[in-house]
Amino acid sequence: MKTWQKFLLGIAGVFALTTLAACSSSNNTLDKVKDKGTLTVALNPHFAPFEFKTLQDGKDTVVGADVEIAKAIADELGVKVKFSEMSFDNVLASVQSGKADIAISGISATKERQKTFDFSDTYYESETVLVVKKDDTGTYKQTSDFAKKSVAVQKGSIQEKIAKSNLSDANVVALSQPGEAINELKSGQVDGVVLEKAIAQGYVEQNSDLAVSDIKLKSDSNDAYAVAMPKGSDELKAKVNKVITKLKKEGKIDSFVQDAYALSLKSPTK
Ligand code: ARG
């Protein structure tokens, strides 16, 4: 065979192989997960009672209500579950890039996010509150009292927008973890933290110098939590919804949240 013939044959071979590879790697999320035998779940485990870390048998373990939901989904699919930890502003991006199969991280299924992701049925109603120093509850009575003040939020969360729209004259500081925001409040670097009620409750319970303010914050989006999947995950979504419907019917979601809350108070979150 002449060199040029070998060369052509080589090119044909490479072409055939890539075509084959492209056909066998399915773009169906459910098949992908089943083929791998593992469901990779993206989350930001600094969000008790939904996902946080605690020592179990001397090992740092991710626990929480979302973790229980993820396990139930993996059981339904007959695969193992793997938790992939990251900052919240990377959680949805990792589903989009395919690094994670799904994300369960107290994610509010907003209209805007629905443009880019498929969402399951919602499993938890969320409400956003303002945490302040207990001594300041009398000082801050309405949103306008936050003019020229600083409030902290978790970066990438819907609380970033809620803080900006409700407290328009405040300086909104976006931090990587809710715990950092709470620490800045305690040390006086910020005057308030905008956080979801279920998460705020834990911090207030563990920090006697903090309180949830009576100021009501409005949200114009869908704030309830849902499981995020890549667009076009119809089959996986059907399975996830089946699990969520069952868990809700059995009252399991509420008990997951209550149990995880009790656990988070016993082993303070980082
Ligand atoms: N529910 C809010 C949102 O979707 C905050 C979620 C933060 N979750 C977390 N695990 N840190 O934007």
mmCIF file of N, CA and C in Angstrom, residues 56-176:
data_model
loop_
_atom_site.group_PDB
_atom_site.id
_atom_site.type_symbol
_atom_site.label_atom_id
_atom_site.label_comp_id
_atom_site.label_asym_id
_atom_site.label_seq_id
_atom_site.Cartn_x
_atom_site.Cartn_y
_atom_site.Cartn_z
ATOM 1 N N GLN A 56 -19.794 11.840 60.819
ATOM 2 C CA GLN A 56 -20.481 10.570 61.064
ATOM 3 C C GLN A 56 -19.427 9.481 61.073
ATOM 4 N N ASP A 57 -19.339 8.780 62.210
ATOM 5 C CA ASP A 57 -18.287 7.784 62.404
ATOM 6 C C ASP A 57 -16.924 8.388 62.083
ATOM 7 N N GLY A 58 -16.718 9.608 62.537
ATOM 8 C CA GLY A 58 -15.432 10.273 62.355
ATOM 9 C C GLY A 58 -15.162 10.777 60.955
ATOM 10 N N LYS A 59 -16.191 10.653 60.082
ATOM 11 C CA LYS A 59 -15.971 11.103 58.694
ATOM 12 C C LYS A 59 -16.897 12.266 58.352
ATOM 13 N N ASP A 60 -16.346 13.247 57.648
ATOM 14 C CA ASP A 60 -17.133 14.384 57.198
ATOM 15 C C ASP A 60 -18.146 13.881 56.168
ATOM 16 N N THR A 61 -19.446 14.002 56.474
ATOM 17 C CA THR A 61 -20.465 13.426 55.608
ATOM 18 C C THR A 61 -21.502 14.481 55.224
ATOM 19 N N VAL A 62 -21.932 14.426 53.972
ATOM 20 C CA VAL A 62 -22.974 15.348 53.518
ATOM 21 C C VAL A 62 -24.326 14.765 53.898
ATOM 22 N N VAL A 63 -25.106 15.526 54.632
ATOM 23 C CA VAL A 63 -26.422 15.061 55.092
ATOM 24 C C VAL A 63 -27.459 16.150 54.818
ATOM 25 N N GLY A 64 -28.734 15.823 55.067
ATOM 26 C CA GLY A 64 -29.790 16.820 54.942
ATOM 27 C C GLY A 64 -30.980 16.314 54.144
ATOM 28 N N ALA A 65 -32.030 17.122 54.112
ATOM 29 C CA ALA A 65 -33.264 16.722 53.440
ATOM 30 C C ALA A 65 -33.043 16.473 51.949
ATOM 31 N N ASP A 66 -32.279 17.334 51.292
ATOM 32 C CA ASP A 66 -32.011 17.145 49.855
ATOM 33 C C ASP A 66 -31.214 15.864 49.606
ATOM 34 N N VAL A 67 -30.340 15.543 50.548
ATOM 35 C CA VAL A 67 -29.514 14.333 50.432
ATOM 36 C C VAL A 67 -30.419 13.097 50.476
ATOM 37 N N GLU A 68 -31.433 13.148 51.354
ATOM 38 C CA GLU A 68 -32.384 12.029 51.437
ATOM 39 C C GLU A 68 -33.195 11.913 50.144
ATOM 40 N N ILE A 69 -33.576 13.040 49.588
ATOM 41 C CA ILE A 69 -34.337 13.027 48.330
ATOM 42 C C ILE A 69 -33.461 12.432 47.215
ATOM 43 N N ALA A 70 -32.212 12.837 47.175
ATOM 44 C CA ALA A 70 -31.284 12.332 46.152
ATOM 45 C C ALA A 70 -31.135 10.814 46.278
ATOM 46 N N LYS A 71 -31.029 10.337 47.520
ATOM 47 C CA LYS A 71 -30.884 8.889 47.732
ATOM 48 C C LYS A 71 -32.126 8.141 47.255
ATOM 49 N N ALA A 72 -33.300 8.728 47.522
ATOM 50 C CA ALA A 72 -34.550 8.092 47.090
ATOM 51 C C ALA A 72 -34.625 8.036 45.563
ATOM 52 N N ILE A 73 -34.130 9.071 44.901
ATOM 53 C CA ILE A 73 -34.140 9.086 43.431
ATOM 54 C C ILE A 73 -33.178 8.017 42.895
ATOM 55 N N ALA A 74 -31.987 7.950 43.478
ATOM 56 C CA ALA A 74 -31.007 6.950 43.036
ATOM 57 C C ALA A 74 -31.567 5.535 43.244
ATOM 58 N N ASP A 75 -32.267 5.322 44.361
ATOM 59 C CA ASP A 75 -32.895 4.016 44.629
ATOM 60 C C ASP A 75 -33.893 3.665 43.539
ATOM 61 N N GLU A 76 -34.713 4.651 43.186
ATOM 62 C CA GLU A 76 -35.737 4.445 42.154
ATOM 63 C C GLU A 76 -35.081 4.060 40.815
ATOM 64 N N LEU A 77 -33.926 4.664 40.537
ATOM 65 C CA LEU A 77 -33.233 4.389 39.270
ATOM 66 C C LEU A 77 -32.367 3.137 39.350
ATOM 67 N N GLY A 78 -32.171 2.650 40.567
ATOM 68 C CA GLY A 78 -31.328 1.472 40.753
ATOM 69 C C GLY A 78 -29.846 1.771 40.540
ATOM 70 N N VAL A 79 -29.427 2.988 40.905
ATOM 71 C CA VAL A 79 -28.006 3.359 40.743
ATOM 72 C C VAL A 79 -27.464 3.899 42.069
ATOM 73 N N LYS A 80 -26.137 4.075 42.104
ATOM 74 C CA LYS A 80 -25.508 4.654 43.294
ATOM 75 C C LYS A 80 -25.618 6.177 43.214
ATOM 76 N N VAL A 81 -25.424 6.825 44.347
ATOM 77 C CA VAL A 81 -25.484 8.282 44.331
ATOM 78 C C VAL A 81 -24.132 8.850 44.733
ATOM 79 N N LYS A 82 -23.743 9.929 44.043
ATOM 80 C CA LYS A 82 -22.479 10.582 44.373
ATOM 81 C C LYS A 82 -22.748 12.077 44.524
ATOM 82 N N PHE A 83 -22.268 12.645 45.636
ATOM 83 C CA PHE A 83 -22.505 14.071 45.855
ATOM 84 C C PHE A 83 -21.280 14.873 45.435
ATOM 85 N N SER A 84 -21.525 15.859 44.623
ATOM 86 C CA SER A 84 -20.441 16.699 44.136
ATOM 87 C C SER A 84 -20.610 18.092 44.761
ATOM 88 N N GLU A 85 -19.669 18.433 45.643
ATOM 89 C CA GLU A 85 -19.781 19.687 46.411
ATOM 90 C C GLU A 85 -19.169 20.862 45.670
ATOM 91 N N MET A 86 -19.859 21.987 45.725
ATOM 92 C CA MET A 86 -19.322 23.196 45.084
ATOM 93 C C MET A 86 -20.027 24.425 45.627
ATOM 94 N N SER A 87 -19.552 25.609 45.245
ATOM 95 C CA SER A 87 -20.213 26.828 45.693
ATOM 96 C C SER A 87 -21.553 26.918 44.971
ATOM 97 N N PHE A 88 -22.522 27.627 45.577
ATOM 98 C CA PHE A 88 -23.860 27.616 44.983
ATOM 99 C C PHE A 88 -23.878 28.204 43.578
ATOM 100 N N ASP A 89 -23.048 29.200 43.326
ATOM 101 C CA ASP A 89 -23.072 29.804 41.981
ATOM 102 C C ASP A 89 -22.497 28.876 40.903
ATOM 103 N N ASN A 90 -21.981 27.722 41.294
ATOM 104 C CA ASN A 90 -21.516 26.738 40.307
ATOM 105 C C ASN A 90 -22.454 25.545 40.149
ATOM 106 N N VAL A 91 -23.416 25.444 41.060
ATOM 107 C CA VAL A 91 -24.279 24.260 41.085
ATOM 108 C C VAL A 91 -25.043 24.071 39.766
ATOM 109 N N LEU A 92 -25.736 25.115 39.316
ATOM 110 C CA LEU A 92 -26.514 24.971 38.082
ATOM 111 C C LEU A 92 -25.604 24.852 36.860
ATOM 112 N N ALA A 93 -24.487 25.575 36.890
ATOM 113 C CA ALA A 93 -23.543 25.518 35.766
ATOM 114 C C ALA A 93 -23.022 24.098 35.555
ATOM 115 N N SER A 94 -22.849 23.354 36.642
ATOM 116 C CA SER A 94 -22.286 22.012 36.495
ATOM 117 C C SER A 94 -23.312 21.040 35.889
ATOM 118 N N VAL A 95 -24.594 21.348 36.027
ATOM 119 C CA VAL A 95 -25.623 20.535 35.357
ATOM 120 C C VAL A 95 -25.632 20.890 33.870
ATOM 121 N N GLN A 96 -25.468 22.160 33.592
ATOM 122 C CA GLN A 96 -25.475 22.613 32.204
ATOM 123 C C GLN A 96 -24.289 22.022 31.431
ATOM 124 N N SER A 97 -23.146 21.950 32.087
ATOM 125 C CA SER A 97 -21.952 21.434 31.400
ATOM 126 C C SER A 97 -21.915 19.910 31.375
ATOM 127 N N GLY A 98 -22.826 19.265 32.135
ATOM 128 C CA GLY A 98 -22.873 17.806 32.144
ATOM 129 C C GLY A 98 -21.952 17.170 33.170
ATOM 130 N N LYS A 99 -21.264 17.983 33.981
ATOM 131 C CA LYS A 99 -20.388 17.423 35.019
ATOM 132 C C LYS A 99 -21.221 16.730 36.076
ATOM 133 N N ALA A 100 -22.382 17.299 36.365
ATOM 134 C CA ALA A 100 -23.324 16.648 37.280
ATOM 135 C C ALA A 100 -24.563 16.293 36.476
ATOM 136 N N ASP A 101 -25.255 15.216 36.901
ATOM 137 C CA ASP A 101 -26.469 14.810 36.187
ATOM 138 C C ASP A 101 -27.647 15.678 36.583
ATOM 139 N N ILE A 102 -27.732 15.948 37.877
ATOM 140 C CA ILE A 102 -28.820 16.767 38.393
ATOM 141 C C ILE A 102 -28.280 17.646 39.524
ATOM 142 N N ALA A 103 -29.090 18.606 39.951
ATOM 143 C CA ALA A 103 -28.714 19.417 41.112
ATOM 144 C C ALA A 103 -29.885 19.439 42.076
ATOM 145 N N ILE A 104 -29.583 19.158 43.342
ATOM 146 C CA ILE A 104 -30.596 19.259 44.404
ATOM 147 C C ILE A 104 -29.926 20.079 45.492
ATOM 148 N N SER A 105 -30.292 21.330 45.604
ATOM 149 C CA SER A 105 -29.542 22.208 46.494
ATOM 150 C C SER A 105 -30.413 23.373 46.960
ATOM 151 N N GLY A 106 -31.642 23.032 47.336
ATOM 152 C CA GLY A 106 -32.572 24.089 47.741
ATOM 153 C C GLY A 106 -32.797 25.076 46.613
ATOM 154 N N ILE A 107 -32.837 24.557 45.377
ATOM 155 C CA ILE A 107 -32.892 25.438 44.209
ATOM 156 C C ILE A 107 -34.317 25.899 43.894
ATOM 157 N N SER A 108 -34.500 27.189 43.873
ATOM 158 C CA SER A 108 -35.792 27.756 43.528
ATOM 159 C C SER A 108 -35.976 27.666 42.014
ATOM 160 N N ALA A 109 -37.125 27.110 41.613
ATOM 161 C CA ALA A 109 -37.368 26.895 40.179
ATOM 162 C C ALA A 109 -37.937 28.152 39.542
ATOM 163 N N THR A 110 -37.124 29.178 39.415
ATOM 164 C CA THR A 110 -37.616 30.452 38.870
ATOM 165 C C THR A 110 -37.867 30.353 37.366
ATOM 166 N N LYS A 111 -38.702 31.279 36.864
ATOM 167 C CA LYS A 111 -39.008 31.331 35.428
ATOM 168 C C LYS A 111 -37.719 31.449 34.620
ATOM 169 N N GLU A 112 -36.813 32.272 35.114
ATOM 170 C CA GLU A 112 -35.571 32.507 34.401
ATOM 171 C C GLU A 112 -34.753 31.211 34.296
ATOM 172 N N ARG A 113 -34.643 30.494 35.392
ATOM 173 C CA ARG A 113 -33.883 29.235 35.373
ATOM 174 C C ARG A 113 -34.588 28.176 34.525
ATOM 175 N N GLN A 114 -35.915 28.265 34.475
ATOM 176 C CA GLN A 114 -36.667 27.286 33.664
ATOM 177 C C GLN A 114 -36.341 27.398 32.184
ATOM 178 N N LYS A 115 -35.819 28.542 31.774
ATOM 179 C CA LYS A 115 -35.443 28.701 30.365
ATOM 180 C C LYS A 115 -34.254 27.803 30.025
ATOM 181 N N THR A 116 -33.398 27.561 31.002
ATOM 182 C CA THR A 116 -32.164 26.815 30.757
ATOM 183 C C THR A 116 -32.204 25.382 31.270
ATOM 184 N N PHE A 117 -33.081 25.104 32.250
ATOM 185 C CA PHE A 117 -33.094 23.771 32.877
ATOM 186 C C PHE A 117 -34.503 23.190 32.914
ATOM 187 N N ASP A 118 -34.560 21.879 33.013
ATOM 188 C CA ASP A 118 -35.826 21.220 33.330
ATOM 189 C C ASP A 118 -35.900 21.165 34.848
ATOM 190 N N PHE A 119 -37.079 21.359 35.390
ATOM 191 C CA PHE A 119 -37.262 21.241 36.832
ATOM 192 C C PHE A 119 -38.331 20.201 37.145
ATOM 193 N N SER A 120 -38.126 19.498 38.249
ATOM 194 C CA SER A 120 -39.127 18.547 38.720
ATOM 195 C C SER A 120 -40.285 19.339 39.311
ATOM 196 N N ASP A 121 -41.298 18.630 39.815
ATOM 197 C CA ASP A 121 -42.334 19.284 40.612
ATOM 198 C C ASP A 121 -41.627 19.867 41.834
ATOM 199 N N THR A 122 -42.215 20.900 42.413
ATOM 200 C CA THR A 122 -41.572 21.504 43.580
ATOM 201 C C THR A 122 -41.803 20.616 44.812
ATOM 202 N N TYR A 123 -40.847 20.679 45.752
ATOM 203 C CA TYR A 123 -40.989 19.845 46.953
ATOM 204 C C TYR A 123 -40.946 20.626 48.254
ATOM 205 N N TYR A 124 -40.657 21.937 48.179
ATOM 206 C CA TYR A 124 -40.616 22.708 49.425
ATOM 207 C C TYR A 124 -40.897 24.180 49.141
ATOM 208 N N GLU A 125 -41.825 24.760 49.903
ATOM 209 C CA GLU A 125 -42.154 26.178 49.736
ATOM 210 C C GLU A 125 -41.123 27.022 50.459
ATOM 211 N N SER A 126 -40.629 28.033 49.807
ATOM 212 C CA SER A 126 -39.600 28.846 50.461
ATOM 213 C C SER A 126 -40.113 30.251 50.745
ATOM 214 N N GLU A 127 -39.538 30.839 51.767
ATOM 215 C CA GLU A 127 -39.888 32.212 52.118
ATOM 216 C C GLU A 127 -38.581 32.910 52.482
ATOM 217 N N THR A 128 -38.407 34.124 52.010
ATOM 218 C CA THR A 128 -37.162 34.843 52.289
ATOM 219 C C THR A 128 -37.363 35.843 53.425
ATOM 220 N N VAL A 129 -36.426 35.831 54.357
ATOM 221 C CA VAL A 129 -36.508 36.733 55.512
ATOM 222 C C VAL A 129 -35.202 37.519 55.656
ATOM 223 N N LEU A 130 -35.243 38.426 56.615
ATOM 224 C CA LEU A 130 -34.087 39.274 56.876
ATOM 225 C C LEU A 130 -33.610 38.982 58.299
ATOM 226 N N VAL A 131 -32.360 38.606 58.443
ATOM 227 C CA VAL A 131 -31.808 38.347 59.781
ATOM 228 C C VAL A 131 -31.024 39.580 60.212
ATOM 229 N N VAL A 132 -31.245 40.013 61.445
ATOM 230 C CA VAL A 132 -30.529 41.184 61.979
ATOM 231 C C VAL A 132 -30.006 40.853 63.377
ATOM 232 N N LYS A 133 -29.232 41.755 63.934
ATOM 233 C CA LYS A 133 -28.813 41.603 65.323
ATOM 234 C C LYS A 133 -30.045 41.801 66.189
ATOM 235 N N LYS A 134 -30.154 41.013 67.224
ATOM 236 C CA LYS A 134 -31.330 41.098 68.092
ATOM 237 C C LYS A 134 -31.531 42.522 68.621
ATOM 238 N N ASP A 135 -30.443 43.146 68.974
ATOM 239 C CA ASP A 135 -30.523 44.512 69.516
ATOM 240 C C ASP A 135 -31.010 45.533 68.490
ATOM 241 N N ASP A 136 -30.941 45.166 67.206
ATOM 242 C CA ASP A 136 -31.314 46.114 66.146
ATOM 243 C C ASP A 136 -32.754 45.943 65.667
ATOM 244 N N THR A 137 -33.489 44.985 66.238
ATOM 245 C CA THR A 137 -34.840 44.721 65.712
ATOM 246 C C THR A 137 -35.723 45.974 65.809
ATOM 247 N N GLY A 138 -35.472 46.828 66.814
ATOM 248 C CA GLY A 138 -36.248 48.058 66.959
ATOM 249 C C GLY A 138 -35.820 49.131 65.973
ATOM 250 N N THR A 139 -34.556 49.074 65.542
ATOM 251 C CA THR A 139 -34.016 50.086 64.632
ATOM 252 C C THR A 139 -34.524 49.880 63.206
ATOM 253 N N TYR A 140 -34.621 48.620 62.811
ATOM 254 C CA TYR A 140 -35.042 48.310 61.440
ATOM 255 C C TYR A 140 -36.489 47.853 61.438
ATOM 256 N N LYS A 141 -37.397 48.763 61.096
ATOM 257 C CA LYS A 141 -38.823 48.425 61.122
ATOM 258 C C LYS A 141 -39.416 48.287 59.728
ATOM 259 N N GLN A 142 -38.787 48.959 58.758
ATOM 260 C CA GLN A 142 -39.279 48.853 57.377
ATOM 261 C C GLN A 142 -38.093 48.841 56.408
ATOM 262 N N THR A 143 -38.378 48.443 55.180
ATOM 263 C CA THR A 143 -37.287 48.268 54.220
ATOM 264 C C THR A 143 -36.459 49.551 54.043
ATOM 265 N N SER A 144 -37.118 50.705 54.124
ATOM 266 C CA SER A 144 -36.388 51.963 53.901
ATOM 267 C C SER A 144 -35.363 52.243 55.001
ATOM 268 N N ASP A 145 -35.505 51.588 56.154
ATOM 269 C CA ASP A 145 -34.519 51.771 57.229
ATOM 270 C C ASP A 145 -33.156 51.185 56.841
ATOM 271 N N PHE A 146 -33.135 50.438 55.749
ATOM 272 C CA PHE A 146 -31.857 49.857 55.301
ATOM 273 C C PHE A 146 -31.115 50.741 54.290
ATOM 274 N N ALA A 147 -31.628 51.948 54.074
ATOM 275 C CA ALA A 147 -30.947 52.875 53.153
ATOM 276 C C ALA A 147 -29.533 53.125 53.680
ATOM 277 N N LYS A 148 -28.568 53.021 52.782
ATOM 278 C CA LYS A 148 -27.141 53.228 53.115
ATOM 279 C C LYS A 148 -26.565 52.166 54.046
ATOM 280 N N LYS A 149 -27.347 51.133 54.332
ATOM 281 C CA LYS A 149 -26.836 50.041 55.169
ATOM 282 C C LYS A 149 -26.355 48.922 54.247
ATOM 283 N N SER A 150 -25.646 47.949 54.832
ATOM 284 C CA SER A 150 -25.164 46.811 54.035
ATOM 285 C C SER A 150 -25.899 45.539 54.414
ATOM 286 N N VAL A 151 -26.277 44.770 53.415
ATOM 287 C CA VAL A 151 -26.862 43.450 53.683
ATOM 288 C C VAL A 151 -26.095 42.402 52.884
ATOM 289 N N ALA A 152 -25.928 41.226 53.482
ATOM 290 C CA ALA A 152 -25.201 40.153 52.803
ATOM 291 C C ALA A 152 -26.177 39.085 52.302
ATOM 292 N N VAL A 153 -25.819 38.455 51.184
ATOM 293 C CA VAL A 153 -26.621 37.376 50.580
ATOM 294 C C VAL A 153 -25.660 36.318 50.059
ATOM 295 N N GLN A 154 -26.196 35.130 49.752
ATOM 296 C CA GLN A 154 -25.349 34.112 49.136
ATOM 297 C C GLN A 154 -25.272 34.386 47.632
ATOM 298 N N LYS A 155 -24.055 34.354 47.125
ATOM 299 C CA LYS A 155 -23.790 34.614 45.713
ATOM 300 C C LYS A 155 -24.536 33.611 44.829
ATOM 301 N N GLY A 156 -25.216 34.126 43.819
ATOM 302 C CA GLY A 156 -25.917 33.263 42.870
ATOM 303 C C GLY A 156 -27.300 32.849 43.316
ATOM 304 N N SER A 157 -27.685 33.212 44.538
ATOM 305 C CA SER A 157 -29.005 32.822 45.038
ATOM 306 C C SER A 157 -30.036 33.867 44.614
ATOM 307 N N ILE A 158 -31.311 33.476 44.659
ATOM 308 C CA ILE A 158 -32.364 34.434 44.310
ATOM 309 C C ILE A 158 -32.446 35.547 45.358
ATOM 310 N N GLN A 159 -31.851 35.305 46.529
ATOM 311 C CA GLN A 159 -31.852 36.328 47.581
ATOM 312 C C GLN A 159 -31.052 37.566 47.146
ATOM 313 N N GLU A 160 -30.140 37.363 46.216
ATOM 314 C CA GLU A 160 -29.377 38.484 45.683
ATOM 315 C C GLU A 160 -30.357 39.485 45.048
ATOM 316 N N LYS A 161 -31.265 38.954 44.225
ATOM 317 C CA LYS A 161 -32.257 39.805 43.546
ATOM 318 C C LYS A 161 -33.292 40.347 44.520
ATOM 319 N N ILE A 162 -33.738 39.469 45.425
ATOM 320 C CA ILE A 162 -34.769 39.878 46.389
ATOM 321 C C ILE A 162 -34.239 41.035 47.243
ATOM 322 N N ALA A 163 -32.980 40.932 47.660
ATOM 323 C CA ALA A 163 -32.384 41.996 48.474
ATOM 324 C C ALA A 163 -32.317 43.295 47.668
ATOM 325 N N LYS A 164 -31.870 43.184 46.414
ATOM 326 C CA LYS A 164 -31.727 44.398 45.604
ATOM 327 C C LYS A 164 -33.069 45.071 45.315
ATOM 328 N N SER A 165 -34.123 44.252 45.069
ATOM 329 C CA SER A 165 -35.399 44.881 44.724
ATOM 330 C C SER A 165 -36.140 45.409 45.956
ATOM 331 N N ASN A 166 -36.021 44.732 47.103
ATOM 332 C CA ASN A 166 -36.735 45.191 48.296
ATOM 333 C C ASN A 166 -35.982 46.278 49.053
ATOM 334 N N LEU A 167 -34.660 46.170 49.068
ATOM 335 C CA LEU A 167 -33.846 47.120 49.833
ATOM 336 C C LEU A 167 -33.010 47.910 48.843
ATOM 337 N N SER A 168 -33.705 48.668 47.989
ATOM 338 C CA SER A 168 -33.042 49.284 46.830
ATOM 339 C C SER A 168 -31.939 50.279 47.207
ATOM 340 N N ASP A 169 -32.013 50.857 48.397
ATOM 341 C CA ASP A 169 -30.988 51.834 48.767
ATOM 342 C C ASP A 169 -29.874 51.228 49.611
ATOM 343 N N ALA A 170 -29.929 49.915 49.789
ATOM 344 C CA ALA A 170 -28.884 49.255 50.592
ATOM 345 C C ALA A 170 -27.755 48.782 49.689
ATOM 346 N N ASN A 171 -26.624 48.554 50.321
ATOM 347 C CA ASN A 171 -25.481 48.002 49.602
ATOM 348 C C ASN A 171 -25.548 46.481 49.767
ATOM 349 N N VAL A 172 -25.738 45.751 48.662
ATOM 350 C CA VAL A 172 -25.879 44.293 48.755
ATOM 351 C C VAL A 172 -24.529 43.612 48.503
ATOM 352 N N VAL A 173 -24.074 42.850 49.491
ATOM 353 C CA VAL A 173 -22.780 42.174 49.397
ATOM 354 C C VAL A 173 -23.027 40.680 49.159
ATOM 355 N N ALA A 174 -22.511 40.141 48.037
ATOM 356 C CA ALA A 174 -22.723 38.722 47.733
ATOM 357 C C ALA A 174 -21.521 37.903 48.197
ATOM 358 N N LEU A 175 -21.779 36.965 49.106
ATOM 359 C CA LEU A 175 -20.706 36.131 49.651
ATOM 360 C C LEU A 175 -20.914 34.678 49.262
ATOM 361 N N SER A 176 -19.832 33.912 49.338
ATOM 362 C CA SER A 176 -19.882 32.546 48.847
ATOM 363 C C SER A 176 -20.793 31.620 49.672
#
